[in-house]
Amino acid sequence: MRLRILTERLTTGWIVAISVTVMLLTAVVAAALVHRSLPIVEGHSLGALLGGSEWRPLEGKFGFRPFIVGTVWVTVLAMALAVPVCLLAAIYLAEYARDATRAIVRPLLDVLAGIPSVVHGLFGVLLLVPLVSDHLAPWAARHLACLPGATPQQGYSTGYCLLTGAIVLAMMVAPVIISIADEVLRGVPVAMREASLAVGATRWETVKHVSVRFAAPGLVASVVLGFSRAFGETMAVLMVVGNVAMSPKSLFDPAYPLPALIANNYGEMMSIPLYDSALLLAALILMVTVLAFNLLAQGVLVVARRRAAQ
Amino acid sequence: MRRRAVEEGFFRALMVLAVALVVVGLLLIMAIITAKGVGSLSWEMITQAPQGGYYLGKSGGVLNAILGSLALAVGATALASIFAFPVCLYLQQDYAGQSRLASFVRTSLDLLWGIPSIVYGAFGFTVLLYLGMRASLLGGMIALTLVELPIMARAMEEAVRMVSQDLKEASYAMGGTRWETMRKIVLRQALPGILTAVLLAFGRGIGDAASVLFTAGYTDSLPRTLLDPVASLPLAVFFQLGTPFPEVQGRAHASAFILLVIVLIISVVSRMMGAKVSKYSVR
């Protein structure tokens, strides 16, 4: 009897201790990054670091602007490509698809979500890079000359560019967005749909006026979570985006996102003063941005769940 | 009336197109990696470590990376389970209920899920520096554990939450302690889900490159101790692709194919195992 109670106490202590550790983990990671990026923030003003566009570590110049611009562009573009397709696919799966279709497509989505990022990157290198450089870029140069942002600058592109990175990224975040959006849409009470159908609305009208409106917070959350996933994705983007430290001027320009910066330069950073600190500041920027977006999404999801529970 | 029917048909077609696009994208990835990978795949690739001049196109294989990746992922998955299992028990009614602490733990897990793996890699590297260690199997495992933990904990919690309250209460009514209930009822009932969660995390771990980039290093030999650097498949793909030699790039394609096959096998096994083990669950 004694032993049983002792076991109960010990396991409870163990369970609580581990849970508290996990709870503190986020703070520990953040604290370590802040601590290590302090040296560079002390030497340079934060404004100069974030706004400066010169990246010459050997001369002590650390301007993050091209990298931040690159990250934002590649992510925003990826979302512009992914969100419409993903939301439509999620609506189809949740509202229209037969169970048999769902039973096929959902596992495929899980498989897609599990494909390693280097495989996505290699796919980009093998298929998308030639496609963009040989077909899309020349086509854009011929037909979209009036849009400077959508034409290659010198009339051609290597294919390793913003657009390719965005397409690869869009494919990577698609399963995340579709899964969450599908789950949210399935949470819409059947009675509400039936009420709409009963008064003569078509299925699409029901989707438009009832399901999507009811599920709106959750759909927003799915997009925000997809965004934050895309924001920090490293290897796949690194392999196809070109990695030139300039702010891209068009879709066909190379870019150099923050995660790629960290990944490419970690090896040699110990030899140059403040370099490691600068790279950890880059990691900190990534982390803070992603955390902010995730907190936002969690908040919205809480609202969504509460609404679904009513 | 016609306009409404047209609108219905239009959006329906658009949605079918969207689903088709996603499915075709997936099939295209598999087809291209398989087509390119199989061409360069040889028995040598999976049974030998790189020989001299391997990265110039001489003979050898990526056995070092295959075994390295498996070692990293097995270690990280074991470490992550040690953390994830207690946490998912804690998040149940029985331990934490609706307490403040539980909601903090839950939020922290959600945040950890969102942190990019490159950040874990950078964090792991600073920890290694602080401890005076170099890139090693152990360092890579620790960074990978951080990547896997939130994925595993989230999936496990979902499985554990499904265990019916009635069953647990039956156990309590017989005088079972919380731990006995967890071990004999919850663990057994949720086992399929728990194993699926473990395999899911394992699959993610084995494919993650950014976290092991600075923490595990890369080497052509197999590690003898936990403190030796170790190669991994995703990095093998990445490094070989970066060489200018077509033969070596071909091996990068083959390595990616091997990685893809491993990940697919894990996913299929987890599905089958989920179905097989679940025959012990009461529904």
Coordinates of N, CA, C and O in Angstrom, one line a residue, chain B residues 156-281:
Chain B
M156 N 0.3 13.1 -29.4 CA 0.1 12.3 -28.2 C -1.1 12.8 -27.4 O -2.0 12.0 -27.0
E157 N -1.2 14.1 -27.2 CA -2.2 14.6 -26.4 C -3.6 14.3 -27.0 O -4.5 14.0 -26.3
E158 N -3.6 14.4 -28.3 CA -4.9 14.1 -29.0 C -5.3 12.7 -28.8 O -6.5 12.4 -28.6
A159 N -4.3 11.8 -28.8 CA -4.6 10.3 -28.6 C -5.1 10.1 -27.2 O -6.1 9.4 -27.0
V160 N -4.4 10.7 -26.3 CA -4.7 10.4 -24.8 C -6.1 11.0 -24.5 O -6.8 10.5 -23.7
R161 N -6.4 12.2 -25.1 CA -7.6 12.9 -24.8 C -8.8 12.0 -25.2 O -9.9 12.2 -24.7
M162 N -8.6 11.1 -26.2 CA -9.7 10.3 -26.7 C -10.1 9.2 -25.7 O -11.2 8.5 -25.9
V163 N -9.3 8.9 -24.8 CA -9.6 7.8 -23.8 C -10.9 8.2 -23.0 O -10.9 9.2 -22.5
S164 N -11.8 7.2 -23.0 CA -13.1 7.7 -22.4 C -13.0 7.9 -20.9 O -12.3 7.1 -20.2
Q165 N -13.7 8.9 -20.5 CA -13.7 9.3 -19.0 C -14.3 8.1 -18.2 O -13.8 7.9 -17.1
D166 N -15.2 7.4 -18.7 CA -15.9 6.3 -18.0 C -14.9 5.2 -17.6 O -14.9 4.7 -16.5
L167 N -14.0 4.9 -18.6 CA -13.0 3.9 -18.3 C -12.1 4.3 -17.1 O -11.8 3.5 -16.2
K168 N -11.7 5.5 -17.2 CA -10.8 6.0 -16.1 C -11.5 6.0 -14.8 O -11.0 5.6 -13.8
E169 N -12.8 6.4 -14.8 CA -13.5 6.5 -13.6 C -13.8 5.1 -13.0 O -13.8 4.9 -11.8
A170 N -13.9 4.1 -13.9 CA -14.1 2.7 -13.4 C -12.8 2.3 -12.7 O -12.9 1.7 -11.6
S171 N -11.7 2.7 -13.2 CA -10.4 2.4 -12.5 C -10.3 3.1 -11.2 O -10.0 2.5 -10.1
Y172 N -10.7 4.4 -11.1 CA -10.6 5.1 -9.9 C -11.6 4.5 -8.8 O -11.3 4.4 -7.7
A173 N -12.8 4.1 -9.3 CA -13.8 3.5 -8.4 C -13.3 2.3 -7.8 O -13.7 1.9 -6.6
M174 N -12.4 1.5 -8.5 CA -11.8 0.3 -7.9 C -10.7 0.6 -7.0 O -10.0 -0.3 -6.5
G175 N -10.4 1.9 -6.8 CA -9.3 2.2 -5.9 C -7.9 2.4 -6.6 O -6.9 2.5 -5.9
G176 N -7.9 2.4 -7.9 CA -6.7 2.6 -8.6 C -6.2 4.1 -8.4 O -7.0 5.0 -8.3
T177 N -4.9 4.2 -8.3 CA -4.3 5.5 -8.2 C -4.3 6.1 -9.6 O -4.5 5.5 -10.6
R178 N -3.9 7.4 -9.6 CA -3.8 8.1 -10.9 C -2.8 7.4 -11.8 O -3.0 7.1 -13.0
W179 N -1.6 7.1 -11.3 CA -0.6 6.5 -12.1 C -1.0 5.1 -12.6 O -0.7 4.8 -13.7
E180 N -1.6 4.4 -11.7 CA -2.1 3.0 -12.1 C -3.1 3.2 -13.3 O -3.1 2.4 -14.2
T181 N -3.9 4.1 -13.1 CA -4.9 4.4 -14.2 C -4.3 4.8 -15.5 O -4.6 4.3 -16.6
M182 N -3.3 5.6 -15.4 CA -2.5 6.1 -16.6 C -1.8 4.9 -17.2 O -1.9 4.7 -18.5
R183 N -1.2 4.1 -16.4 CA -0.3 3.0 -17.0 C -1.2 1.9 -17.5 O -0.9 1.4 -18.6
K184 N -2.2 1.5 -16.8 CA -3.0 0.3 -17.2 C -4.2 0.6 -18.1 O -4.6 -0.3 -18.8
I185 N -4.7 1.8 -18.0 CA -5.9 2.1 -18.8 C -5.5 3.1 -19.9 O -5.6 2.7 -21.1
V186 N -5.0 4.2 -19.6 CA -4.8 5.3 -20.6 C -3.7 4.8 -21.6 O -3.9 4.9 -22.8
L187 N -2.6 4.4 -21.1 CA -1.5 4.0 -22.0 C -2.0 2.9 -22.9 O -1.7 2.9 -24.1
R188 N -2.7 1.9 -22.4 CA -3.1 0.8 -23.2 C -4.1 1.2 -24.2 O -4.1 0.8 -25.4
Q189 N -5.1 2.0 -23.8 CA -6.1 2.5 -24.7 C -5.6 3.4 -25.8 O -6.0 3.3 -26.9
A190 N -4.7 4.2 -25.4 CA -4.2 5.2 -26.4 C -3.0 4.8 -27.1 O -2.4 5.5 -27.9
L191 N -2.5 3.5 -26.9 CA -1.3 3.1 -27.5 C -1.2 3.3 -29.0 O -0.1 3.8 -29.5
P192 N -2.2 3.0 -29.8 CA -2.1 3.2 -31.2 C -1.7 4.7 -31.5 O -0.8 4.9 -32.3
G193 N -2.5 5.6 -30.9 CA -2.3 7.0 -31.1 C -0.9 7.4 -30.7 O -0.2 8.2 -31.3
I194 N -0.4 6.9 -29.5 CA 0.9 7.2 -29.0 C 2.0 6.8 -29.9 O 2.9 7.5 -30.2
L195 N 1.8 5.5 -30.4 CA 2.9 5.0 -31.4 C 2.9 5.9 -32.7 O 3.9 6.2 -33.2
T196 N 1.7 6.2 -33.1 CA 1.6 7.0 -34.3 C 2.3 8.4 -34.1 O 3.0 8.8 -35.0
A197 N 2.1 8.9 -32.9 CA 2.7 10.2 -32.6 C 4.2 10.1 -32.6 O 5.0 10.9 -33.1
V198 N 4.7 9.0 -32.0 CA 6.2 8.7 -32.0 C 6.7 8.6 -33.4 O 7.7 9.2 -33.7
L199 N 6.0 7.8 -34.2 CA 6.5 7.7 -35.6 C 6.4 8.9 -36.4 O 7.3 9.2 -37.2
L200 N 5.4 9.7 -36.2 CA 5.2 11.0 -36.9 C 6.4 11.9 -36.6 O 7.1 12.4 -37.5
A201 N 6.8 11.9 -35.3 CA 7.9 12.8 -34.9 C 9.2 12.2 -35.5 O 10.1 13.0 -35.9
F202 N 9.3 10.9 -35.5 CA 10.5 10.2 -36.0 C 10.7 10.6 -37.5 O 11.8 11.0 -38.0
G203 N 9.6 10.6 -38.2 CA 9.6 10.9 -39.7 C 10.0 12.4 -39.9 O 10.7 12.7 -40.8
R204 N 9.5 13.3 -39.0 CA 9.8 14.7 -39.2 C 11.3 14.9 -38.8 O 12.0 15.6 -39.5
G205 N 11.8 14.1 -37.8 CA 13.1 14.3 -37.3 C 14.1 13.9 -38.4 O 15.1 14.5 -38.6
I206 N 13.8 12.8 -39.0 CA 14.8 12.2 -40.0 C 15.0 13.1 -41.2 O 16.0 13.1 -41.8
G207 N 13.9 13.9 -41.5 CA 14.0 14.7 -42.7 C 14.5 16.1 -42.4 O 14.6 16.9 -43.3
D208 N 14.7 16.5 -41.1 CA 15.0 17.9 -40.8 C 16.4 18.2 -41.0 O 17.3 17.5 -40.5
A209 N 16.7 19.2 -41.8 CA 18.1 19.5 -42.1 C 18.6 20.7 -41.3 O 19.7 20.7 -40.8
A210 N 17.8 21.7 -41.2 CA 18.2 23.0 -40.6 C 18.7 22.9 -39.2 O 19.7 23.6 -38.8
S211 N 18.1 22.0 -38.4 CA 18.5 21.9 -37.0 C 19.8 21.2 -36.8 O 20.5 21.4 -35.8
V212 N 20.1 20.2 -37.7 CA 21.4 19.5 -37.5 C 22.6 20.1 -38.3 O 23.7 19.6 -38.2
L213 N 22.3 21.1 -39.0 CA 23.3 21.7 -39.9 C 24.6 22.1 -39.1 O 25.7 21.8 -39.5
F214 N 24.3 22.8 -37.9 CA 25.5 23.2 -37.1 C 25.7 22.3 -35.9 O 26.7 22.4 -35.2
T215 N 24.7 21.5 -35.6 CA 24.8 20.8 -34.3 C 25.4 19.4 -34.5 O 26.0 18.9 -33.5
A216 N 25.2 18.8 -35.6 CA 25.6 17.4 -35.8 C 26.9 17.4 -36.7 O 27.6 16.4 -36.7
G217 N 27.2 18.4 -37.4 CA 28.4 18.4 -38.3 C 28.1 17.5 -39.5 O 27.0 17.2 -39.8
Y218 N 29.2 17.1 -40.1 CA 29.2 16.2 -41.2 C 30.5 15.4 -41.3 O 31.5 16.1 -41.1
T219 N 30.5 14.2 -41.5 CA 31.7 13.4 -41.6 C 31.5 12.2 -42.5 O 30.4 11.7 -42.7
D220 N 32.6 11.7 -43.1 CA 32.5 10.6 -44.0 C 32.5 9.3 -43.2 O 32.3 8.2 -43.8
S221 N 32.9 9.3 -42.0 CA 33.0 8.0 -41.2 C 31.8 7.9 -40.3 O 31.1 8.9 -40.0
L222 N 31.7 6.7 -39.7 CA 30.6 6.5 -38.8 C 31.0 7.0 -37.4 O 32.2 6.8 -37.0
P223 N 30.1 7.6 -36.6 CA 30.5 8.0 -35.3 C 30.8 6.8 -34.4 O 30.0 5.8 -34.4
R224 N 31.8 6.9 -33.5 CA 32.0 5.8 -32.5 C 31.4 6.2 -31.2 O 31.1 5.3 -30.4
T225 N 31.4 7.5 -30.8 CA 30.9 7.9 -29.6 C 29.8 8.9 -29.8 O 29.7 9.5 -30.9
L226 N 29.1 9.3 -28.7 CA 28.1 10.3 -28.8 C 28.7 11.7 -29.2 O 28.0 12.6 -29.6
L227 N 30.0 11.8 -28.9 CA 30.6 13.2 -29.1 C 31.3 13.3 -30.4 O 31.9 14.3 -30.7
D228 N 31.2 12.3 -31.3 CA 31.7 12.4 -32.7 C 30.7 13.1 -33.6 O 29.5 13.0 -33.4
P229 N 31.2 13.9 -34.5 CA 30.3 14.4 -35.5 C 29.6 13.3 -36.3 O 30.2 12.2 -36.4
V230 N 28.5 13.6 -37.0 CA 27.8 12.5 -37.7 C 27.2 13.1 -38.9 O 26.8 14.3 -38.9
A231 N 27.1 12.3 -40.0 CA 26.5 12.8 -41.2 C 25.0 12.5 -41.2 O 24.5 11.8 -40.3
S232 N 24.2 13.2 -42.0 CA 22.8 12.9 -42.1 C 22.3 13.0 -43.5 O 22.9 13.7 -44.3
L233 N 21.3 12.3 -43.8 CA 20.8 12.2 -45.2 C 20.4 13.6 -45.8 O 20.8 13.9 -47.0
P234 N 19.6 14.4 -45.1 CA 19.2 15.7 -45.7 C 20.5 16.5 -46.1 O 20.5 17.1 -47.2
L235 N 21.5 16.5 -45.2 CA 22.7 17.3 -45.5 C 23.5 16.6 -46.6 O 24.1 17.3 -47.4
A236 N 23.4 15.3 -46.7 CA 24.1 14.6 -47.8 C 23.5 15.1 -49.2 O 24.2 15.4 -50.1
V237 N 22.1 15.2 -49.2 CA 21.5 15.7 -50.4 C 22.0 17.1 -50.7 O 22.4 17.4 -51.8
F238 N 22.0 17.9 -49.7 CA 22.3 19.3 -49.8 C 23.8 19.5 -50.3 O 24.0 20.2 -51.3
F239 N 24.7 18.9 -49.6 CA 26.1 19.0 -50.0 C 26.5 18.5 -51.3 O 27.2 19.1 -52.1
Q240 N 25.9 17.3 -51.6 CA 26.3 16.7 -52.9 C 25.7 17.5 -54.1 O 26.3 17.6 -55.1
L241 N 24.5 18.1 -53.8 CA 23.9 18.9 -54.9 C 24.7 20.1 -55.2 O 24.7 20.7 -56.3
G242 N 25.5 20.6 -54.1 CA 26.3 21.8 -54.3 C 27.6 21.6 -55.0 O 28.3 22.6 -55.3
T243 N 27.9 20.3 -55.4 CA 29.2 20.1 -56.1 C 28.9 20.3 -57.6 O 27.8 20.2 -58.0
P244 N 30.0 20.7 -58.3 CA 29.8 20.9 -59.8 C 29.8 19.6 -60.6 O 29.6 19.7 -61.8
F245 N 30.0 18.4 -60.0 CA 30.1 17.2 -60.8 C 28.7 16.5 -61.0 O 28.1 16.3 -60.0
P246 N 28.4 16.2 -62.2 CA 27.1 15.6 -62.5 C 26.9 14.3 -61.8 O 25.8 14.0 -61.3
E247 N 28.0 13.5 -61.7 CA 27.8 12.2 -61.0 C 27.4 12.4 -59.5 O 26.6 11.7 -59.0
V248 N 28.1 13.4 -58.9 CA 27.8 13.6 -57.5 C 26.4 14.2 -57.3 O 25.7 13.8 -56.4
Q249 N 26.0 15.0 -58.3 CA 24.7 15.6 -58.2 C 23.6 14.5 -58.4 O 22.6 14.4 -57.7
G250 N 24.0 13.5 -59.2 CA 23.1 12.3 -59.4 C 23.0 11.6 -58.1 O 21.9 11.1 -57.8
R251 N 24.1 11.5 -57.4 CA 24.0 10.8 -56.0 C 23.1 11.6 -55.1 O 22.5 11.1 -54.2
A252 N 23.1 13.0 -55.2 CA 22.2 13.8 -54.4 C 20.8 13.4 -54.7 O 20.0 13.2 -53.7
H253 N 20.5 13.2 -55.9 CA 19.1 12.8 -56.3 C 18.8 11.4 -55.7 O 17.7 11.2 -55.1
A254 N 19.8 10.5 -55.8 CA 19.6 9.2 -55.2 C 19.4 9.3 -53.7 O 18.5 8.6 -53.1
S255 N 20.2 10.1 -53.1 CA 20.1 10.3 -51.6 C 18.7 10.8 -51.2 O 18.1 10.3 -50.2
A256 N 18.2 11.8 -52.0 CA 16.9 12.3 -51.8 C 15.8 11.2 -51.9 O 14.9 11.1 -51.1
F257 N 16.0 10.4 -52.9 CA 15.1 9.3 -53.1 C 15.1 8.3 -51.9 O 14.0 7.9 -51.4
I258 N 16.3 8.0 -51.4 CA 16.4 7.1 -50.3 C 15.6 7.7 -49.1 O 14.9 7.1 -48.4
L259 N 15.9 9.0 -48.9 CA 15.2 9.8 -47.8 C 13.7 9.7 -47.9 O 13.0 9.4 -47.0
L260 N 13.3 10.0 -49.1 CA 11.8 10.0 -49.4 C 11.2 8.6 -49.1 O 10.2 8.4 -48.5
V261 N 11.9 7.5 -49.5 CA 11.5 6.2 -49.3 C 11.4 5.9 -47.8 O 10.4 5.3 -47.3
I262 N 12.4 6.3 -47.1 CA 12.4 6.0 -45.6 C 11.2 6.7 -45.0 O 10.4 6.1 -44.2
V263 N 11.0 8.0 -45.4 CA 9.9 8.8 -44.8 C 8.5 8.1 -45.1 O 7.6 8.0 -44.3
L264 N 8.4 7.6 -46.4 CA 7.1 7.0 -46.8 C 6.9 5.7 -46.0 O 5.8 5.4 -45.6
I265 N 8.0 4.9 -45.9 CA 7.9 3.7 -45.1 C 7.4 3.9 -43.7 O 6.4 3.3 -43.2
I266 N 8.0 4.9 -43.1 CA 7.6 5.3 -41.7 C 6.1 5.6 -41.7 O 5.4 5.2 -40.8
S267 N 5.7 6.4 -42.7 CA 4.3 6.8 -42.7 C 3.3 5.7 -42.9 O 2.3 5.6 -42.2
V268 N 3.7 4.7 -43.8 CA 2.8 3.6 -44.0 C 2.8 2.6 -42.8 O 1.8 2.2 -42.3
V269 N 4.0 2.4 -42.2 CA 4.1 1.6 -41.0 C 3.3 2.1 -39.9 O 2.5 1.4 -39.2
S270 N 3.3 3.5 -39.7 CA 2.5 4.0 -38.6 C 1.1 3.9 -38.8 O 0.3 3.6 -37.8
R271 N 0.6 3.9 -40.0 CA -0.8 3.7 -40.3 C -1.2 2.2 -40.0 O -2.2 2.0 -39.4
M272 N -0.3 1.3 -40.5 CA -0.6 -0.1 -40.3 C -0.6 -0.4 -38.8 O -1.5 -1.2 -38.3
M273 N 0.4 0.1 -38.1 CA 0.5 -0.2 -36.7 C -0.7 0.3 -35.9 O -1.2 -0.3 -35.0
G274 N -1.1 1.6 -36.3 CA -2.2 2.1 -35.6 C -3.5 1.2 -35.7 O -4.2 1.0 -34.8
A275 N -3.6 0.6 -36.9 CA -4.8 -0.2 -37.1 C -4.6 -1.5 -36.3 O -5.6 -2.1 -35.8
K276 N -3.4 -2.1 -36.3 CA -3.2 -3.4 -35.7 C -3.3 -3.3 -34.2 O -4.0 -4.1 -33.5
V277 N -2.6 -2.3 -33.6 CA -2.6 -2.2 -32.1 C -4.0 -1.8 -31.5 O -4.3 -2.1 -30.4
S278 N -4.8 -1.2 -32.4 CA -6.0 -0.6 -31.8 C -7.0 -1.7 -31.5 O -8.1 -1.4 -31.0
K279 N -6.7 -3.0 -31.9 CA -7.7 -4.0 -31.5 C -7.8 -4.2 -30.0 O -8.8 -4.8 -29.6
Y280 N -6.9 -3.7 -29.3 CA -7.0 -3.8 -27.8 C -7.8 -2.7 -27.2 O -8.0 -2.7 -26.0
S281 N -8.2 -1.7 -28.0 CA -8.9 -0.6 -27.4 C -10.4 -0.9 -27.3 O -11.0 -1.5 -28.1

